[in-house]
């Protein structure tokens, strides 16, 4: 009996070994003959297989012409994009393997975050090239349609009624004013227009909400993608925004659950997560990230990424902000006090930003990572470092709500200098050139139990 079992084990291991060698051979051949279609290296590991492992490299298509160039784009809807890769387990290239996972542990993310900087940058840059075209960068414009007068006590925000800052409350902008601003942004190269209102929640602001729905419809009708950040939303409000044509909704978590109560007390972390769930359930893309420089520790930065990376769906985009300290806010005053230890308040450099962006890129490979507030304080070379870390979206225009931002002309010059092109509106991101040319090894796993999916 034991001899038969040993023989069966030997045969099974030999079968698996031959299958893997066949997969490797197919991949090797595809690399040595790059213009030849690669056959699938699939092997069944039993007479009644439950799992099929398929490793392959994509076959280079004919040289694209202007007529079929758009075929090399993913679907624009993030849910459609993710559905196309539902059977994908991982991607590998140049010694780096990455996958879209929702079961990251804090320890795993902390290990990545703490890598030597050169190694972290190499891994993140490689992952970025496996999933994205690094030359394509989305340009978004953010407009404050309702400034100041917010009742929240966010300790970094100049728009709170609880802080004495330079910001004076203004009424909600007229619909036509907003559409004119959107037109200027579109003419300057922006393809996503974001509208922000300084209040805790939409609540029962029916008249204001109706105006916002008209703004969303108008901007969408101009051929631009539309994003809003309006505070807390209920499920019905999210549904109506989706119906009006809203592309994405921004609702940042700001920091880790543990550090959050030190920054904000008038809205809970759970409140924010509920709004994100309402937006996601309505079919709107989620834009959700955080701010560096709130006095947090590295463990809090890791904690924020852990929450984002373990959501039921990774956000479509994750903005990474550097605090712009504003006099009159608690964090701004603490930063300006020479006699007070800043304890990390507004003390954010290019390496901090690049480390956060790089870690986000690795743990959320298919998520767009947006270089957001604080960009004005970084040189072109420092910004390039952040793009190399995996950032592929920016906010442009001279204002981000109430803080300064690089002007359109400066960003146009930066794009030309770095060889970047803007992502068109209502068009999915380009397929990664490394996928098109067959440089990426893609592992698909299909099975009844989906234990590897």
Short mmCIF file of C-alpha atoms in Angstrom, two decimals:
data_model
loop_
_atom_site.label_atom_id
_atom_site.label_comp_id
_atom_site.label_asym_id
_atom_site.label_seq_id
_atom_site.Cartn_x
_atom_site.Cartn_y
_atom_site.Cartn_z
CA UNK A 1 0.00 0.00 0.00
CA UNK A 2 2.72 2.49 0.96
CA UNK A 3 4.71 1.61 -2.18
CA UNK A 4 1.69 2.41 -4.38
CA UNK A 5 1.19 5.70 -2.56
CA UNK A 6 4.86 6.59 -3.10
CA UNK A 7 4.57 5.77 -6.82
CA UNK A 8 1.37 7.84 -7.15
CA UNK A 9 3.03 10.76 -5.34
CA UNK A 10 6.06 10.53 -7.63
CA UNK A 11 3.86 10.52 -10.75
CA UNK A 12 1.81 13.46 -9.48
CA UNK A 13 4.90 15.54 -8.70
CA UNK A 14 6.40 14.67 -12.08
CA UNK A 15 3.18 15.76 -13.80
CA UNK A 16 3.18 19.09 -11.98
CA UNK A 17 6.87 19.57 -12.72
CA UNK A 18 6.33 18.91 -16.43
CA UNK A 19 3.40 21.33 -16.47
CA UNK A 20 5.43 24.11 -14.90
CA UNK A 21 8.35 23.42 -17.24
CA UNK A 22 5.91 23.64 -20.16
CA UNK A 23 4.63 26.97 -18.88
CA UNK A 24 8.19 28.27 -18.50
CA UNK A 25 9.12 27.03 -21.98
CA UNK A 26 6.12 28.77 -23.55
CA UNK A 27 7.00 32.00 -21.78
CA UNK A 28 10.67 31.73 -22.78
CA UNK A 29 9.78 31.12 -26.40
CA UNK A 30 7.46 34.10 -26.44
CA UNK A 31 10.30 36.34 -25.26
CA UNK A 32 12.76 35.06 -27.87
CA UNK A 33 10.19 35.44 -30.67
CA UNK A 34 8.37 38.63 -29.69
CA UNK A 35 6.19 38.96 -32.78
CA UNK A 36 4.74 35.45 -32.55
CA UNK A 37 1.43 34.75 -30.85
CA UNK A 38 2.06 32.90 -27.59
CA UNK A 39 -0.02 29.82 -26.92
CA UNK A 40 -1.54 29.35 -23.50
CA UNK A 41 0.60 27.33 -21.08
CA UNK A 42 -2.32 25.69 -19.26
CA UNK A 43 -2.07 22.32 -17.57
CA UNK A 44 -4.66 20.28 -15.68
CA UNK A 45 -3.33 18.81 -12.48
CA UNK A 46 -5.92 16.01 -12.04
CA UNK A 47 -8.55 14.04 -13.91
CA UNK A 48 -11.27 16.19 -12.27
CA UNK A 49 -9.57 19.58 -11.99
CA UNK A 50 -10.84 22.24 -9.64
CA UNK A 51 -8.12 24.77 -10.38
CA UNK A 52 -6.48 25.75 -13.65
CA UNK A 53 -3.27 27.78 -13.53
CA UNK A 54 -2.53 29.75 -16.68
CA UNK A 55 0.72 31.68 -16.99
CA UNK A 56 1.25 33.69 -20.14
CA UNK A 57 2.71 36.81 -21.62
CA UNK A 58 0.49 38.88 -23.85
CA UNK A 59 1.23 38.81 -27.56
CA UNK A 60 2.28 42.08 -29.18
CA UNK A 61 -0.42 43.34 -31.57
CA UNK A 62 0.36 44.88 -34.93
CA UNK A 63 1.77 48.39 -34.78
CA UNK A 64 -1.27 50.52 -33.85
CA UNK A 65 -2.55 53.03 -36.33
CA UNK A 66 -4.62 56.09 -35.50
CA UNK A 67 -7.71 54.05 -36.35
CA UNK A 68 -7.18 51.35 -33.73
CA UNK A 69 -5.04 53.16 -31.16
CA UNK A 70 -8.02 53.57 -28.83
CA UNK A 71 -8.37 49.77 -28.74
CA UNK A 72 -5.30 49.78 -26.50
CA UNK A 73 -7.26 51.45 -23.70
CA UNK A 74 -9.03 49.81 -20.82
CA UNK A 75 -12.75 50.46 -20.24
CA UNK A 76 -13.36 53.82 -18.61
CA UNK A 77 -15.60 52.46 -15.86
CA UNK A 78 -13.45 51.14 -13.02
CA UNK A 79 -15.89 48.30 -12.35
CA UNK A 80 -15.65 47.15 -15.99
CA UNK A 81 -11.85 47.35 -15.81
CA UNK A 82 -11.74 45.23 -12.69
CA UNK A 83 -14.17 42.70 -14.19
CA UNK A 84 -11.82 42.16 -17.12
CA UNK A 85 -9.16 40.95 -14.69
CA UNK A 86 -11.33 38.97 -12.29
CA UNK A 87 -9.39 35.76 -13.04
CA UNK A 88 -5.99 37.39 -12.71
CA UNK A 89 -3.91 36.28 -9.76
CA UNK A 90 -0.67 38.19 -10.20
CA UNK A 91 1.78 39.92 -12.52
CA UNK A 92 5.55 39.54 -12.56
CA UNK A 93 8.32 41.48 -14.23
CA UNK A 94 12.01 42.09 -13.55
CA UNK A 95 11.94 40.10 -10.32
CA UNK A 96 8.89 41.87 -8.87
CA UNK A 97 5.48 40.20 -8.38
CA UNK A 98 2.29 42.14 -7.62
CA UNK A 99 -1.39 41.37 -7.25
CA UNK A 100 -4.66 43.08 -6.38
CA UNK A 101 -5.45 41.93 -2.85
CA UNK A 102 -7.90 42.93 -0.13
CA UNK A 103 -6.39 40.88 2.69
CA UNK A 104 -3.27 42.91 3.40
CA UNK A 105 -2.12 42.92 7.01
CA UNK A 106 -0.67 45.98 8.71
CA UNK A 107 2.55 44.05 9.18
CA UNK A 108 2.88 43.37 5.45
CA UNK A 109 2.25 47.01 4.55
CA UNK A 110 4.62 48.22 7.26
CA UNK A 111 7.32 45.93 5.88
CA UNK A 112 6.91 47.48 2.43
CA UNK A 113 6.74 51.02 3.78
CA UNK A 114 9.97 50.48 5.74
CA UNK A 115 12.02 49.12 2.85
CA UNK A 116 15.24 50.96 2.00
CA UNK A 117 14.17 53.87 -0.18
CA UNK A 118 15.97 52.67 -3.31
CA UNK A 119 14.36 49.22 -3.06
CA UNK A 120 10.88 50.61 -2.39
CA UNK A 121 11.17 52.93 -5.39
CA UNK A 122 12.34 50.09 -7.64
CA UNK A 123 9.45 47.84 -6.64
CA UNK A 124 6.83 50.59 -6.92
CA UNK A 125 8.12 51.82 -10.26
CA UNK A 126 8.10 48.27 -11.62
CA UNK A 127 4.57 47.62 -10.37
CA UNK A 128 3.47 50.92 -11.90
CA UNK A 129 4.82 49.85 -15.29
CA UNK A 130 3.16 46.44 -15.07
CA UNK A 131 -0.30 47.95 -14.66
CA UNK A 132 -0.14 51.46 -16.17
CA UNK A 133 1.41 53.51 -18.93
CA UNK A 134 3.78 55.74 -16.91
CA UNK A 135 3.64 58.44 -19.59
CA UNK A 136 -0.09 59.07 -19.09
CA UNK A 137 -1.08 61.34 -16.19
CA UNK A 138 -4.62 62.44 -15.42
CA UNK A 139 -5.19 66.16 -14.92
CA UNK A 140 -7.98 67.23 -12.56
CA UNK A 141 -9.17 70.69 -11.56
CA UNK A 142 -10.73 71.40 -8.16
CA UNK A 143 -13.08 74.35 -7.63
CA UNK A 144 -14.55 75.48 -4.32
CA UNK A 145 -18.21 76.12 -5.14
CA UNK A 146 -19.06 76.95 -1.52
CA UNK A 147 -16.22 78.38 0.57
CA UNK A 148 -16.03 78.73 4.37
CA UNK A 149 -18.72 78.49 7.02
CA UNK A 150 -18.23 74.80 7.75
CA UNK A 151 -19.28 73.66 11.24
CA UNK A 152 -16.74 70.82 11.43
CA UNK A 153 -13.65 71.18 13.63
CA UNK A 154 -11.04 69.63 11.31
CA UNK A 155 -7.86 71.00 12.85
CA UNK A 156 -6.14 71.52 9.49
CA UNK A 157 -8.98 73.28 7.67
CA UNK A 158 -9.14 77.02 7.01
CA UNK A 159 -12.86 76.83 6.20
CA UNK A 160 -14.10 75.88 9.67
CA UNK A 161 -16.18 78.45 11.60
CA UNK A 162 -14.27 77.36 14.69
CA UNK A 163 -10.97 78.79 13.38
CA UNK A 164 -10.04 82.40 12.69
CA UNK A 165 -8.37 82.32 9.29
CA UNK A 166 -8.19 84.48 6.18
CA UNK A 167 -11.14 82.60 4.66
CA UNK A 168 -14.46 84.45 4.63
CA UNK A 169 -17.69 82.49 4.05
CA UNK A 170 -19.22 82.85 0.60
CA UNK A 171 -22.54 81.59 -0.78
CA UNK A 172 -22.76 78.70 -3.21
CA UNK A 173 -21.66 79.71 -6.69
CA UNK A 174 -24.23 80.06 -9.45
CA UNK A 175 -24.53 77.19 -11.90
CA UNK A 176 -23.38 79.32 -14.84
CA UNK A 177 -20.30 80.52 -12.94
CA UNK A 178 -19.27 76.95 -12.28
CA UNK A 179 -19.78 75.90 -15.90
CA UNK A 180 -17.65 78.82 -17.07
CA UNK A 181 -14.87 77.73 -14.70
CA UNK A 182 -15.16 74.18 -16.00
CA UNK A 183 -14.83 75.44 -19.57
CA UNK A 184 -11.62 77.30 -18.67
CA UNK A 185 -10.24 74.17 -17.02
CA UNK A 186 -11.07 72.06 -20.08
CA UNK A 187 -9.39 74.59 -22.40
CA UNK A 188 -6.27 74.37 -20.21
CA UNK A 189 -6.08 70.58 -20.60
CA UNK A 190 -7.99 69.32 -17.57
CA UNK A 191 -10.24 66.32 -18.18
CA UNK A 192 -11.83 65.87 -14.74
CA UNK A 193 -13.56 68.74 -12.95
CA UNK A 194 -14.03 68.45 -9.19
CA UNK A 195 -16.40 70.61 -7.15
CA UNK A 196 -16.01 71.05 -3.40
CA UNK A 197 -18.44 72.54 -0.89
CA UNK A 198 -17.48 73.45 2.67
CA UNK A 199 -20.13 71.85 4.78
CA UNK A 200 -20.51 68.81 7.01
CA UNK A 201 -23.12 67.09 4.88
CA UNK A 202 -25.75 67.70 2.23
CA UNK A 203 -28.48 66.92 4.73
CA UNK A 204 -31.70 68.71 3.79
CA UNK A 205 -30.08 71.33 1.55
CA UNK A 206 -32.57 70.54 -1.22
CA UNK A 207 -32.21 73.78 -3.17
CA UNK A 208 -28.40 73.67 -3.07
CA UNK A 209 -28.44 69.99 -4.00
CA UNK A 210 -30.64 70.64 -7.03
CA UNK A 211 -28.17 73.30 -8.18
CA UNK A 212 -25.31 70.84 -7.73
CA UNK A 213 -27.16 68.24 -9.79
CA UNK A 214 -27.47 70.86 -12.56
CA UNK A 215 -23.74 71.58 -12.28
CA UNK A 216 -22.92 67.88 -12.59
CA UNK A 217 -25.15 67.53 -15.65
CA UNK A 218 -23.65 70.65 -17.23
CA UNK A 219 -20.01 69.67 -16.73
CA UNK A 220 -20.72 66.13 -17.88
CA UNK A 221 -22.38 67.56 -20.98
CA UNK A 222 -19.15 69.41 -21.80
CA UNK A 223 -17.35 66.09 -22.20
CA UNK A 224 -15.51 66.25 -18.89
CA UNK A 225 -15.54 63.76 -16.06
CA UNK A 226 -17.16 65.14 -12.90
CA UNK A 227 -16.16 64.70 -9.27
CA UNK A 228 -17.70 66.18 -6.13
CA UNK A 229 -16.70 66.47 -2.49
CA UNK A 230 -19.75 67.57 -0.50
CA UNK A 231 -19.31 65.99 2.90
CA UNK A 232 -21.46 63.12 4.07
CA UNK A 233 -23.98 61.59 1.65
CA UNK A 234 -26.87 59.22 2.18
CA UNK A 235 -27.71 56.44 -0.25
CA UNK A 236 -30.47 58.37 -2.05
CA UNK A 237 -28.30 61.43 -2.60
CA UNK A 238 -25.56 59.21 -4.01
CA UNK A 239 -28.07 57.60 -6.37
CA UNK A 240 -29.24 60.99 -7.65
CA UNK A 241 -25.67 62.16 -8.23
CA UNK A 242 -24.95 59.00 -10.21
CA UNK A 243 -28.08 59.58 -12.27
CA UNK A 244 -26.96 63.16 -13.00
CA UNK A 245 -23.69 61.84 -14.44
CA UNK A 246 -21.24 62.04 -11.53
CA UNK A 247 -18.04 60.14 -12.28
CA UNK A 248 -16.38 60.10 -8.86
CA UNK A 249 -16.92 61.24 -5.28
CA UNK A 250 -14.10 62.36 -3.01
CA UNK A 251 -14.34 61.63 0.70
CA UNK A 252 -10.94 61.35 2.37
CA UNK A 253 -10.24 59.35 5.51
CA UNK A 254 -7.35 61.77 6.25
CA UNK A 255 -5.33 59.47 8.51
CA UNK A 256 -5.45 56.23 10.49
CA UNK A 257 -8.44 55.35 12.71
CA UNK A 258 -6.16 55.69 15.76
CA UNK A 259 -4.87 59.20 14.96
CA UNK A 260 -8.15 60.50 13.55
CA UNK A 261 -9.72 61.63 16.90
CA UNK A 262 -6.71 63.90 17.46
CA UNK A 263 -7.53 65.73 14.22
CA UNK A 264 -11.34 65.77 14.04
CA UNK A 265 -14.02 65.27 16.71
CA UNK A 266 -17.24 66.35 14.97
CA UNK A 267 -17.41 63.44 12.54
CA UNK A 268 -16.42 59.84 13.22
CA UNK A 269 -14.28 57.56 11.12
CA UNK A 270 -17.32 55.31 10.77
CA UNK A 271 -19.31 58.25 9.34
CA UNK A 272 -16.73 58.59 6.61
CA UNK A 273 -16.70 54.87 5.86
CA UNK A 274 -20.51 54.89 5.59
CA UNK A 275 -20.43 57.68 2.99
CA UNK A 276 -17.79 55.76 1.03
CA UNK A 277 -20.04 52.68 1.11
CA UNK A 278 -23.04 54.72 -0.11
CA UNK A 279 -21.00 56.09 -2.99
CA UNK A 280 -19.63 52.67 -3.92
CA UNK A 281 -23.09 51.05 -3.77
CA UNK A 282 -24.46 53.74 -6.12
CA UNK A 283 -21.87 52.77 -8.74
CA UNK A 284 -19.87 55.98 -8.40
CA UNK A 285 -16.07 55.73 -8.42
CA UNK A 286 -14.57 56.33 -4.98
CA UNK A 287 -11.80 58.89 -4.53
CA UNK A 288 -10.37 58.48 -1.04
CA UNK A 289 -6.98 59.25 0.45
CA UNK A 290 -5.29 61.20 3.20
CA UNK A 291 -3.04 63.99 4.37
CA UNK A 292 0.55 63.82 5.54
CA UNK A 293 1.74 66.28 8.15
CA UNK A 294 -1.12 66.04 10.67
CA UNK A 295 1.25 65.10 13.46
CA UNK A 296 0.88 61.42 12.62
CA UNK A 297 3.52 58.71 12.98
CA UNK A 298 4.67 56.26 10.31
CA UNK A 299 2.37 53.69 11.90
CA UNK A 300 -0.57 56.00 11.16
CA UNK A 301 0.42 56.30 7.52
CA UNK A 302 0.58 52.53 7.34
CA UNK A 303 -2.77 52.35 9.14
CA UNK A 304 -4.44 54.60 6.57
CA UNK A 305 -3.12 52.51 3.69
CA UNK A 306 -4.29 49.36 5.46
CA UNK A 307 -7.87 50.68 5.67
CA UNK A 308 -7.85 51.68 1.99
CA UNK A 309 -6.26 48.45 0.78
CA UNK A 310 -8.74 46.25 2.68
CA UNK A 311 -11.94 47.97 1.51
CA UNK A 312 -14.33 45.68 -0.42
CA UNK A 313 -13.16 47.51 -3.56
CA UNK A 314 -9.98 49.54 -3.79
CA UNK A 315 -10.72 53.22 -4.45
CA UNK A 316 -10.56 54.26 -8.10
CA UNK A 317 -8.17 56.99 -6.99
CA UNK A 318 -6.20 57.76 -3.83
CA UNK A 319 -5.11 61.39 -3.35
CA UNK A 320 -1.97 61.88 -1.27
CA UNK A 321 -1.82 65.38 0.21
CA UNK A 322 0.91 67.23 2.08
CA UNK A 323 -0.54 69.56 4.72
CA UNK A 324 -0.48 73.21 3.74
CA UNK A 325 -0.44 74.78 7.20
CA UNK A 326 -2.81 77.76 7.45
CA UNK A 327 -2.45 80.36 10.18
CA UNK A 328 -5.45 80.37 12.47
CA UNK A 329 -6.02 76.62 12.35
CA UNK A 330 -4.82 74.52 15.31
CA UNK A 331 -2.29 72.65 13.17
CA UNK A 332 -1.22 75.81 11.37
CA UNK A 333 -0.61 77.66 14.63
CA UNK A 334 1.30 74.72 16.10
CA UNK A 335 3.53 74.63 13.03
CA UNK A 336 4.20 78.38 13.26
CA UNK A 337 5.07 78.30 16.98
CA UNK A 338 8.87 78.23 17.13
CA UNK A 339 8.79 77.27 20.80
CA UNK A 340 6.57 74.25 20.23
CA UNK A 341 7.85 70.92 18.99
CA UNK A 342 6.10 70.41 15.64
CA UNK A 343 5.88 66.64 16.16
CA UNK A 344 5.48 66.04 12.45
CA UNK A 345 2.99 68.83 11.77
CA UNK A 346 3.47 70.06 8.19
CA UNK A 347 6.94 68.51 8.32
CA UNK A 348 6.63 66.61 5.06
CA UNK A 349 9.38 66.34 2.46
CA UNK A 350 9.57 64.78 -0.99
CA UNK A 351 10.86 61.49 0.45
CA UNK A 352 7.83 61.23 2.76
CA UNK A 353 5.49 61.79 -0.17
CA UNK A 354 7.35 59.37 -2.45
CA UNK A 355 7.42 56.67 0.26
CA UNK A 356 3.65 56.99 0.82
CA UNK A 357 2.87 57.03 -2.90
CA UNK A 358 5.15 54.07 -3.58
CA UNK A 359 3.57 51.95 -0.85
CA UNK A 360 0.08 52.86 -2.07
CA UNK A 361 1.09 51.87 -5.60
CA UNK A 362 2.28 48.42 -4.50
CA UNK A 363 -0.71 47.53 -2.30
CA UNK A 364 -3.31 48.96 -4.73
CA UNK A 365 -1.80 48.33 -8.18
CA UNK A 366 -4.89 49.24 -10.22
CA UNK A 367 -5.70 52.40 -8.27
CA UNK A 368 -4.87 55.83 -9.63
CA UNK A 369 -2.63 57.63 -7.12
CA UNK A 370 -3.11 61.40 -7.16
CA UNK A 371 -0.42 63.90 -6.24
CA UNK A 372 -2.57 66.54 -4.55
CA UNK A 373 -2.28 69.43 -2.08
CA UNK A 374 1.18 70.71 -1.19
CA UNK A 375 2.58 70.15 -4.68
CA UNK A 376 3.56 73.82 -4.98
CA UNK A 377 6.25 73.32 -2.32
CA UNK A 378 8.05 70.65 -4.36
CA UNK A 379 10.46 71.25 -7.23
CA UNK A 380 9.98 69.69 -10.66
CA UNK A 381 12.67 67.13 -9.82
CA UNK A 382 10.93 66.23 -6.54
CA UNK A 383 7.61 65.86 -8.33
CA UNK A 384 9.28 63.55 -10.86
CA UNK A 385 10.41 61.41 -7.92
CA UNK A 386 6.75 61.08 -6.91
CA UNK A 387 5.67 60.17 -10.44
CA UNK A 388 8.41 57.53 -10.48
CA UNK A 389 6.97 56.20 -7.21
CA UNK A 390 3.66 55.57 -8.98
CA UNK A 391 1.64 58.81 -8.99
CA UNK A 392 -0.35 59.14 -12.20
CA UNK A 393 -2.80 61.95 -11.50
CA UNK A 394 -2.54 65.56 -10.37
CA UNK A 395 -4.72 68.48 -9.44
CA UNK A 396 -3.93 71.48 -11.61
CA UNK A 397 -5.07 75.10 -11.54
CA UNK A 398 -3.86 77.87 -9.25
CA UNK A 399 -6.10 76.95 -6.28
CA UNK A 400 -7.02 73.80 -4.39
CA UNK A 401 -10.10 75.00 -2.52
CA UNK A 402 -8.32 77.77 -0.54
CA UNK A 403 -4.61 76.90 -0.88
CA UNK A 404 -2.19 77.75 -3.68
CA UNK A 405 -1.34 75.25 -6.42
CA UNK A 406 0.85 75.35 -9.55
CA UNK A 407 -0.75 77.31 -12.40
CA UNK A 408 -1.90 75.62 -15.62
CA UNK A 409 1.07 76.97 -17.58
CA UNK A 410 3.56 75.57 -15.06
CA UNK A 411 2.00 72.12 -15.33
CA UNK A 412 1.99 72.26 -19.12
CA UNK A 413 5.70 73.03 -18.99
CA UNK A 414 6.28 70.20 -16.49
CA UNK A 415 4.44 67.68 -18.69
CA UNK A 416 6.53 68.70 -21.69
CA UNK A 417 9.72 68.45 -19.66
CA UNK A 418 8.91 64.96 -18.39
CA UNK A 419 7.36 63.65 -21.61
CA UNK A 420 3.91 63.15 -20.07
CA UNK A 421 0.56 63.24 -21.84
CA UNK A 422 -2.81 63.89 -20.27
CA UNK A 423 -5.46 61.18 -19.95
CA UNK A 424 -8.50 62.04 -22.11
CA UNK A 425 -11.88 62.47 -20.43
CA UNK A 426 -14.35 59.58 -20.58
CA UNK A 427 -11.62 57.29 -21.89
CA UNK A 428 -10.11 54.46 -19.94
CA UNK A 429 -6.40 54.47 -19.10
CA UNK A 430 -3.95 53.16 -21.64
CA UNK A 431 -3.01 49.50 -21.43
CA UNK A 432 0.49 49.26 -19.94
CA UNK A 433 3.10 49.17 -22.72
CA UNK A 434 4.84 46.30 -20.92
CA UNK A 435 1.62 44.28 -21.22
CA UNK A 436 1.28 45.15 -24.90
CA UNK A 437 4.87 44.12 -25.68
CA UNK A 438 4.74 40.91 -23.67
CA UNK A 439 7.23 41.90 -20.97
CA UNK A 440 4.80 41.08 -18.14
CA UNK A 441 4.11 37.52 -17.03
CA UNK A 442 0.44 37.25 -16.05
CA UNK A 443 -0.86 34.41 -13.89
CA UNK A 444 -4.54 33.55 -14.09
CA UNK A 445 -6.20 31.08 -11.75
CA UNK A 446 -9.65 29.74 -12.47
CA UNK A 447 -11.40 27.23 -10.28
CA UNK A 448 -14.61 26.30 -8.53
CA UNK A 449 -13.18 27.21 -5.14
CA UNK A 450 -11.35 30.28 -6.45
CA UNK A 451 -8.81 29.72 -3.67
CA UNK A 452 -6.17 31.76 -5.47
CA UNK A 453 -8.39 34.45 -7.00
#
